[in-house]
């Protein structure tokens, strides 16, 4: 478990560093890539940690780190917002872990885990494809089961209008609209004070000072309050 998580975290960190340097010309160490890459590796190794060898755990982790960044890139291209990168970690890492079990499961590990009840000779790399076939069928069943259960639920939420946040709330940011963060600190290059002002008026709060009492905050925050007044 430790080997896979560490390998995945390191690969995600340094591969992202290389990609950012190629794209922007400036190397950037992104700690969130290392953290979530590590989680992706842990998700991948969870199902097979008891039946794979140490070298296989490292390979599983390396591929997990690559898949994590690949899924993040795909989500960005298709404009799917995943702020905490849960899909690359759990879907990407978890699905790869299911397949990896059918590839790297060792005969020794299976014998130790199942004892005399073991009917598989190992994974595909040990010349037995039957376990890989079982894993693929299991993965397809999980995807189908989840889709059948959750898709109608999401349609119902969308019909009620609560499937996603209001568009103005998304522009202002959920820290402001849901968690009460100071609107005076929210004005950035990504959206203007008019966006925040529109949100405050919609919520019936025309004065930032009265609603949030930020006069004791930082100087730049207080300047934002003056602008809203």
Coordinates of N, CA, C and O in Angstrom, one line a residue, residues 61-198:
X61 N 1.4 1.9 -8.8 CA 1.4 3.3 -8.4 C 1.9 4.2 -9.5 O 1.3 5.3 -9.7
X62 N 2.9 3.8 -10.3 CA 3.4 4.7 -11.4 C 2.3 4.9 -12.4 O 2.0 6.1 -12.8
X63 N 1.6 3.9 -12.8 CA 0.5 4.0 -13.8 C -0.7 4.8 -13.2 O -1.3 5.6 -13.9
X64 N -0.9 4.7 -11.9 CA -1.9 5.5 -11.2 C -1.7 7.0 -11.3 O -2.6 7.8 -11.6
X65 N -0.4 7.4 -11.1 CA 0.0 8.8 -11.2 C -0.3 9.3 -12.6 O -0.7 10.5 -12.7
X66 N 0.1 8.5 -13.6 CA -0.1 9.0 -15.0 C -1.6 9.1 -15.3 O -2.1 10.0 -15.9
X67 N -2.4 8.1 -14.9 CA -3.8 8.1 -15.1 C -4.5 9.2 -14.4 O -5.4 9.8 -15.0
X68 N -4.0 9.6 -13.2 CA -4.6 10.7 -12.5 C -4.5 12.0 -13.3 O -5.5 12.7 -13.5
X69 N -3.3 12.3 -13.8 CA -3.2 13.5 -14.6 C -3.9 13.4 -15.9 O -4.4 14.4 -16.3
X70 N -4.0 12.2 -16.5 CA -4.7 12.1 -17.8 C -6.2 12.4 -17.6 O -6.8 13.1 -18.4
X71 N -6.8 11.8 -16.5 CA -8.2 12.0 -16.3 C -8.5 13.5 -15.9 O -9.5 14.1 -16.4
X72 N -7.6 14.1 -15.2 CA -7.7 15.6 -14.9 C -7.7 16.4 -16.2 O -8.6 17.3 -16.3
X73 N -6.9 16.0 -17.1 CA -6.8 16.7 -18.4 C -8.1 16.5 -19.2 O -8.6 17.5 -19.8
X74 N -8.6 15.3 -19.2 CA -9.8 15.0 -20.0 C -11.0 15.8 -19.4 O -11.8 16.4 -20.1
X75 N -11.1 15.8 -18.1 CA -12.2 16.5 -17.4 C -12.2 18.0 -17.7 O -13.2 18.7 -18.0
X76 N -11.0 18.6 -17.8 CA -10.8 20.0 -18.1 C -11.2 20.2 -19.5 O -11.9 21.3 -19.8
X77 N -10.9 19.3 -20.4 CA -11.2 19.5 -21.9 C -12.7 19.4 -22.1 O -13.2 20.1 -23.0
X78 N -13.4 18.6 -21.4 CA -14.8 18.5 -21.6 C -15.6 19.3 -20.6 O -16.9 19.2 -20.5
X79 N -14.9 20.2 -19.9 CA -15.6 21.3 -19.1 C -16.4 20.6 -17.9 O -17.5 21.1 -17.7
X80 N -15.9 19.6 -17.3 CA -16.5 19.0 -16.1 C -15.8 19.6 -14.9 O -14.5 19.3 -14.8
X81 N -16.5 20.2 -14.0 CA -15.9 20.9 -12.8 C -15.7 19.8 -11.7 O -16.7 19.3 -11.2
X82 N -14.5 19.5 -11.3 CA -14.3 18.6 -10.2 C -13.2 19.3 -9.4 O -12.0 19.0 -9.5
X83 N -13.6 20.1 -8.5 CA -12.7 21.0 -7.7 C -11.7 20.2 -6.9 O -10.6 20.6 -6.7
X84 N -12.2 19.1 -6.3 CA -11.3 18.3 -5.4 C -10.7 17.1 -6.1 O -10.1 16.3 -5.5
X85 N -10.9 17.0 -7.5 CA -10.3 15.9 -8.3 C -10.7 14.6 -7.8 O -9.9 13.6 -7.7
X86 N -12.0 14.4 -7.4 CA -12.4 13.1 -6.9 C -12.6 12.1 -8.0 O -12.4 10.9 -7.8
X87 N -13.0 12.5 -9.2 CA -13.1 11.6 -10.3 C -11.8 11.0 -10.7 O -11.7 9.7 -10.8
X88 N -10.7 11.8 -10.9 CA -9.5 11.1 -11.2 C -8.9 10.2 -10.1 O -8.4 9.2 -10.4
X89 N -9.2 10.6 -8.9 CA -8.7 9.8 -7.7 C -9.5 8.5 -7.6 O -8.9 7.4 -7.6
X90 N -10.8 8.6 -7.5 CA -11.6 7.4 -7.1 C -12.0 6.6 -8.3 O -12.0 5.3 -8.3
X91 N -12.5 7.3 -9.4 CA -12.9 6.5 -10.6 C -11.7 6.0 -11.3 O -11.6 4.9 -11.7
X92 N -10.8 7.0 -11.6 CA -9.6 6.6 -12.4 C -8.7 5.6 -11.6 O -8.4 4.5 -12.1
X93 N -8.4 5.9 -10.4 CA -7.5 5.0 -9.6 C -8.2 3.7 -9.2 O -7.6 2.6 -9.3
X94 N -9.5 3.8 -8.9 CA -10.3 2.6 -8.5 C -10.4 1.6 -9.7 O -10.3 0.4 -9.6
X95 N -10.8 2.2 -10.9 CA -11.0 1.3 -12.0 C -9.7 0.6 -12.4 O -9.6 -0.5 -12.8
X96 N -8.6 1.4 -12.4 CA -7.3 0.8 -12.7 C -6.9 -0.2 -11.7 O -6.3 -1.3 -12.0
X97 N -7.3 0.0 -10.4 CA -7.0 -1.0 -9.4 C -7.7 -2.4 -9.7 O -7.1 -3.4 -9.4
X98 N -8.9 -2.3 -10.2 CA -9.6 -3.5 -10.5 C -8.9 -4.3 -11.6 O -8.8 -5.5 -11.6
X99 N -8.5 -3.5 -12.7 CA -7.8 -4.2 -13.8 C -6.4 -4.7 -13.3 O -6.0 -5.8 -13.7
X100 N -5.8 -3.9 -12.5 CA -4.4 -4.3 -12.1 C -4.4 -5.6 -11.3 O -3.4 -6.3 -11.3
X101 N -5.5 -5.8 -10.6 CA -5.6 -7.1 -9.8 C -5.5 -8.3 -10.8 O -4.8 -9.3 -10.5
X102 N -6.2 -8.2 -11.9 CA -6.2 -9.3 -12.9 C -4.9 -9.4 -13.6 O -4.6 -10.4 -14.3
X103 N -4.0 -8.3 -13.5 CA -2.7 -8.4 -14.2 C -1.6 -8.8 -13.3 O -0.7 -9.6 -13.8
X104 N -1.6 -8.4 -12.1 CA -0.4 -8.5 -11.2 C -0.6 -9.5 -10.1 O 0.3 -9.7 -9.3
X105 N -1.8 -10.1 -9.9 CA -2.0 -11.0 -8.7 C -1.0 -12.1 -8.9 O -1.0 -12.8 -9.9
X106 N -0.3 -12.4 -7.8 CA 0.7 -13.5 -7.8 C 0.2 -14.8 -7.3 O -0.7 -14.8 -6.4
X107 N 0.6 -15.9 -7.8 CA 0.2 -17.2 -7.3 C 0.4 -17.3 -5.8 O -0.4 -17.8 -5.1
X108 N 1.6 -16.9 -5.3 CA 1.9 -16.9 -3.9 C 1.0 -16.1 -3.1 O 0.5 -16.5 -2.0
X109 N 0.7 -14.9 -3.6 CA -0.3 -14.1 -2.9 C -1.7 -14.6 -2.8 O -2.3 -14.6 -1.8
X110 N -2.1 -15.2 -3.9 CA -3.5 -15.8 -3.9 C -3.5 -17.0 -3.0 O -4.5 -17.2 -2.3
X111 N -2.5 -17.8 -3.0 CA -2.4 -19.0 -2.1 C -2.5 -18.6 -0.7 O -3.2 -19.2 0.2
X112 N -1.7 -17.5 -0.3 CA -1.7 -17.1 1.1 C -3.0 -16.5 1.5 O -3.4 -16.6 2.6
X113 N -3.7 -15.8 0.5 CA -4.9 -15.2 0.9 C -6.1 -16.1 0.9 O -6.9 -16.1 1.8
X114 N -6.2 -17.0 -0.1 CA -7.4 -17.9 -0.2 C -7.1 -19.3 0.3 O -8.0 -20.1 0.5
X115 N -5.8 -19.7 0.5 CA -5.5 -21.0 1.0 C -5.9 -22.1 -0.1 O -5.6 -21.9 -1.3
X116 N -6.4 -23.2 0.4 CA -6.7 -24.3 -0.5 C -7.9 -24.0 -1.4 O -8.1 -24.7 -2.4
X117 N -8.6 -22.9 -1.2 CA -9.8 -22.5 -2.0 C -9.4 -21.7 -3.3 O -10.2 -21.4 -4.1
X118 N -8.1 -21.5 -3.4 CA -7.7 -20.7 -4.6 C -7.8 -21.5 -5.9 O -7.3 -22.6 -6.0
X119 N -8.5 -20.9 -6.9 CA -8.7 -21.6 -8.2 C -7.9 -20.9 -9.3 O -8.1 -21.3 -10.5
X120 N -7.2 -19.8 -9.0 CA -6.5 -19.1 -10.0 C -5.0 -19.3 -9.9 O -4.5 -19.3 -8.8
X121 N -4.4 -19.3 -11.0 CA -2.9 -19.4 -11.0 C -2.2 -18.1 -10.9 O -1.0 -18.1 -10.9
X122 N -2.9 -17.0 -10.9 CA -2.3 -15.7 -10.8 C -2.9 -14.8 -11.9 O -3.9 -15.1 -12.6
X123 N -2.3 -13.6 -12.0 CA -2.8 -12.7 -13.0 C -2.3 -12.9 -14.4 O -1.6 -14.0 -14.7
X124 N -2.6 -12.0 -15.3 CA -2.2 -12.2 -16.7 C -0.6 -12.3 -16.9 O -0.2 -13.1 -17.7
X125 N 0.1 -11.6 -16.0 CA 1.6 -11.7 -16.1 C 2.1 -13.0 -15.6 O 3.3 -13.2 -15.7
X126 N 1.3 -13.8 -15.0 CA 1.7 -15.1 -14.6 C 1.0 -16.2 -15.5 O 0.8 -17.3 -15.0
X127 N 0.6 -15.8 -16.7 CA 0.1 -16.7 -17.7 C -1.3 -17.2 -17.4 O -1.6 -18.4 -17.8
X128 N -2.1 -16.5 -16.7 CA -3.5 -16.9 -16.4 C -4.4 -15.7 -16.6 O -4.4 -14.7 -15.9
X129 N -5.2 -15.8 -17.7 CA -6.1 -14.6 -18.0 C -7.5 -14.7 -17.4 O -8.3 -13.8 -17.6
X130 N -7.8 -15.8 -16.7 CA -9.1 -16.0 -16.2 C -9.4 -14.9 -15.1 O -10.6 -14.4 -15.1
X131 N -8.5 -14.6 -14.3 CA -8.7 -13.6 -13.2 C -9.0 -12.3 -13.8 O -9.8 -11.5 -13.4
X132 N -8.2 -11.9 -14.9 CA -8.4 -10.6 -15.6 C -9.8 -10.6 -16.1 O -10.4 -9.5 -16.1
X133 N -10.3 -11.7 -16.7 CA -11.6 -11.7 -17.3 C -12.7 -11.4 -16.2 O -13.6 -10.7 -16.4
X134 N -12.5 -12.1 -15.0 CA -13.4 -11.8 -13.9 C -13.4 -10.4 -13.4 O -14.4 -9.8 -13.1
X135 N -12.2 -9.8 -13.4 CA -12.1 -8.4 -13.0 C -12.8 -7.4 -13.9 O -13.4 -6.5 -13.5
X136 N -12.6 -7.7 -15.2 CA -13.2 -6.8 -16.2 C -14.8 -6.9 -16.1 O -15.5 -5.9 -16.1
X137 N -15.3 -8.1 -15.9 CA -16.7 -8.3 -15.8 C -17.2 -7.6 -14.5 O -18.2 -6.9 -14.5
X138 N -16.4 -7.7 -13.4 CA -16.8 -7.1 -12.2 C -16.8 -5.5 -12.4 O -17.7 -4.9 -11.9
X139 N -15.8 -5.0 -13.1 CA -15.8 -3.6 -13.3 C -17.0 -3.1 -14.1 O -17.6 -2.0 -13.8
X140 N -17.3 -3.8 -15.2 CA -18.5 -3.4 -16.0 C -19.7 -3.5 -15.1 O -20.6 -2.6 -15.3
X141 N -19.9 -4.5 -14.3 CA -21.0 -4.6 -13.4 C -21.1 -3.4 -12.5 O -22.2 -2.8 -12.3
X142 N -20.0 -3.0 -11.9 CA -20.0 -1.9 -11.0 C -20.4 -0.6 -11.7 O -21.2 0.2 -11.2
X143 N -19.9 -0.4 -12.9 CA -20.2 0.8 -13.7 C -21.7 0.8 -14.0 O -22.4 1.8 -13.9
X144 N -22.2 -0.3 -14.5 CA -23.6 -0.5 -14.8 C -24.5 -0.3 -13.6 O -25.6 0.4 -13.7
X145 N -24.2 -0.9 -12.5 CA -25.0 -0.8 -11.3 C -25.1 0.7 -10.8 O -26.1 1.2 -10.5
X146 N -23.9 1.3 -10.8 CA -23.9 2.7 -10.3 C -24.7 3.6 -11.2 O -25.4 4.5 -10.8
X147 N -24.5 3.4 -12.6 CA -25.2 4.3 -13.5 C -26.8 4.1 -13.4 O -27.5 5.1 -13.4
X148 N -27.2 2.8 -13.2 CA -28.6 2.6 -13.1 C -29.2 3.1 -11.9 O -30.4 3.6 -11.8
X149 N -28.5 3.1 -10.8 CA -29.0 3.7 -9.5 C -28.9 5.2 -9.5 O -29.9 5.8 -9.0
X150 N -27.8 5.8 -9.9 CA -27.6 7.2 -9.7 C -28.1 8.1 -10.8 O -28.5 9.2 -10.6
X151 N -28.2 7.6 -12.1 CA -28.6 8.4 -13.2 C -30.0 8.9 -13.0 O -30.3 10.1 -13.2
X152 N -31.0 8.1 -12.7 CA -32.4 8.6 -12.4 C -32.4 9.6 -11.2 O -33.1 10.6 -11.3
X153 N -31.6 9.4 -10.2 CA -31.5 10.3 -9.1 C -31.0 11.7 -9.5 O -31.6 12.7 -9.1
X154 N -30.0 11.7 -10.4 CA -29.5 13.0 -10.8 C -30.5 13.7 -11.7 O -30.6 14.9 -11.7
X155 N -31.2 12.9 -12.6 CA -32.2 13.5 -13.4 C -33.3 14.2 -12.5 O -33.8 15.3 -12.8
X156 N -33.7 13.5 -11.4 CA -34.7 14.0 -10.5 C -34.2 15.3 -9.9 O -35.0 16.3 -9.7
X157 N -33.0 15.3 -9.4 CA -32.4 16.5 -8.8 C -32.4 17.7 -9.8 O -32.6 18.8 -9.5
X158 N -32.0 17.4 -11.1 CA -32.0 18.4 -12.1 C -33.4 18.9 -12.4 O -33.5 20.1 -12.6
X159 N -34.4 18.1 -12.3 CA -35.8 18.5 -12.5 C -36.2 19.4 -11.4 O -36.9 20.4 -11.7
X160 N -35.7 19.2 -10.2 CA -36.1 20.1 -9.1 C -35.3 21.4 -9.1 O -35.6 22.3 -8.3
X161 N -34.2 21.4 -9.9 CA -33.4 22.6 -10.0 C -32.4 22.7 -8.9 O -31.8 23.8 -8.7
X162 N -32.0 21.6 -8.3 CA -31.0 21.6 -7.2 C -29.8 20.7 -7.5 O -29.1 20.3 -6.7
X163 N -29.7 20.3 -8.8 CA -28.6 19.5 -9.2 C -27.3 20.2 -9.1 O -26.2 19.6 -8.8
X164 N -27.3 21.5 -9.5 CA -26.1 22.3 -9.4 C -26.4 23.7 -8.9 O -27.6 24.1 -8.8
X165 N -25.4 24.4 -8.5 CA -25.6 25.7 -7.9 C -26.1 26.7 -9.0 O -25.9 26.5 -10.2
X166 N -26.7 27.8 -8.5 CA -27.1 28.9 -9.4 C -25.9 29.5 -10.1 O -24.8 29.5 -9.6
X167 N -26.1 29.9 -11.3 CA -24.9 30.4 -12.1 C -24.3 31.6 -11.5 O -23.0 31.7 -11.5
X168 N -25.0 32.5 -10.9 CA -24.4 33.7 -10.2 C -23.6 33.2 -9.0 O -22.5 33.7 -8.7
X169 N -24.2 32.2 -8.3 CA -23.4 31.7 -7.1 C -22.1 31.1 -7.5 O -21.1 31.2 -6.8
X170 N -22.1 30.5 -8.7 CA -20.8 29.9 -9.2 C -19.8 30.9 -9.6 O -18.6 30.8 -9.3
X171 N -20.3 32.1 -10.1 CA -19.4 33.1 -10.5 C -18.8 33.8 -9.2 O -17.6 34.0 -9.1
X172 N -19.6 34.0 -8.3 CA -19.2 34.7 -7.0 C -18.3 33.7 -6.3 O -17.3 34.1 -5.6
X173 N -18.6 32.4 -6.3 CA -17.9 31.4 -5.6 C -18.7 30.8 -4.4 O -19.4 31.6 -3.7
X174 N -18.6 29.5 -4.2 CA -19.4 28.9 -3.2 C -18.9 29.2 -1.8 O -19.6 29.1 -0.8
X175 N -17.6 29.7 -1.7 CA -17.2 30.2 -0.4 C -18.0 31.3 0.1 O -18.3 31.5 1.3
X176 N -18.4 32.2 -0.8 CA -19.2 33.3 -0.4 C -20.7 32.9 -0.3 O -21.4 33.2 0.7
X177 N -21.2 32.2 -1.3 CA -22.7 32.0 -1.4 C -23.1 30.9 -0.4 O -24.3 31.0 0.0
X178 N -22.3 30.0 -0.1 CA -22.7 28.9 0.8 C -22.1 28.9 2.2 O -22.7 28.5 3.1
X179 N -20.8 29.4 2.2 CA -20.1 29.3 3.5 C -19.8 30.6 4.2 O -19.1 30.6 5.2
X180 N -20.4 31.7 3.7 CA -20.3 32.9 4.4 C -19.0 33.7 4.4 O -18.7 34.5 5.2
X181 N -18.2 33.4 3.4 CA -16.9 34.1 3.3 C -17.1 35.5 2.9 O -18.1 35.8 2.2
X182 N -16.3 36.4 3.3 CA -16.5 37.8 3.1 C -16.5 38.2 1.7 O -15.5 38.0 1.0
X183 N -17.6 38.8 1.2 CA -17.6 39.3 -0.2 C -16.5 40.3 -0.5 O -16.1 40.5 -1.6
X184 N -16.1 41.1 0.6 CA -15.1 42.1 0.4 C -13.8 41.5 0.0 O -13.0 42.2 -0.7
X185 N -13.6 40.2 0.3 CA -12.3 39.6 -0.1 C -12.5 38.8 -1.4 O -11.5 38.2 -1.8
X186 N -13.7 38.8 -1.9 CA -14.0 37.9 -3.1 C -13.7 38.5 -4.4 O -13.6 37.8 -5.4
X187 N -13.5 39.8 -4.5 CA -13.3 40.5 -5.8 C -11.9 40.1 -6.3 O -10.9 40.5 -5.7
X188 N -11.8 39.4 -7.4 CA -10.6 39.0 -8.0 C -10.6 39.3 -9.5 O -11.6 39.9 -10.0
X189 N -9.6 38.9 -10.2 CA -9.5 39.1 -11.6 C -10.5 38.3 -12.3 O -10.8 38.5 -13.5
X190 N -11.0 37.2 -11.7 CA -12.0 36.3 -12.3 C -13.4 36.8 -12.4 O -14.2 36.4 -13.2
X191 N -13.8 37.7 -11.5 CA -15.1 38.3 -11.5 C -15.1 39.6 -10.8 O -14.2 39.9 -10.0
X192 N -16.0 40.5 -11.1 CA -16.0 41.9 -10.7 C -16.8 42.1 -9.5 O -17.6 41.2 -9.0
X193 N -16.8 43.3 -9.0 CA -17.6 43.7 -7.8 C -19.0 43.7 -8.2 O -19.9 43.5 -7.3
X194 N -19.4 43.9 -9.5 CA -20.8 43.9 -9.9 C -21.4 42.5 -9.7 O -22.5 42.4 -9.4
X195 N -20.6 41.5 -9.9 CA -21.1 40.1 -9.7 C -21.4 39.9 -8.3 O -22.5 39.4 -7.9
X196 N -20.5 40.3 -7.4 CA -20.7 40.1 -6.0 C -21.9 41.0 -5.5 O -22.8 40.6 -4.7
X197 N -22.0 42.2 -6.0 CA -23.1 43.1 -5.7 C -24.4 42.6 -6.1 O -25.4 42.6 -5.4
X198 N -24.5 42.0 -7.3 CA -25.7 41.4 -7.8 C -26.1 40.2 -6.9 O -27.3 40.1 -6.5

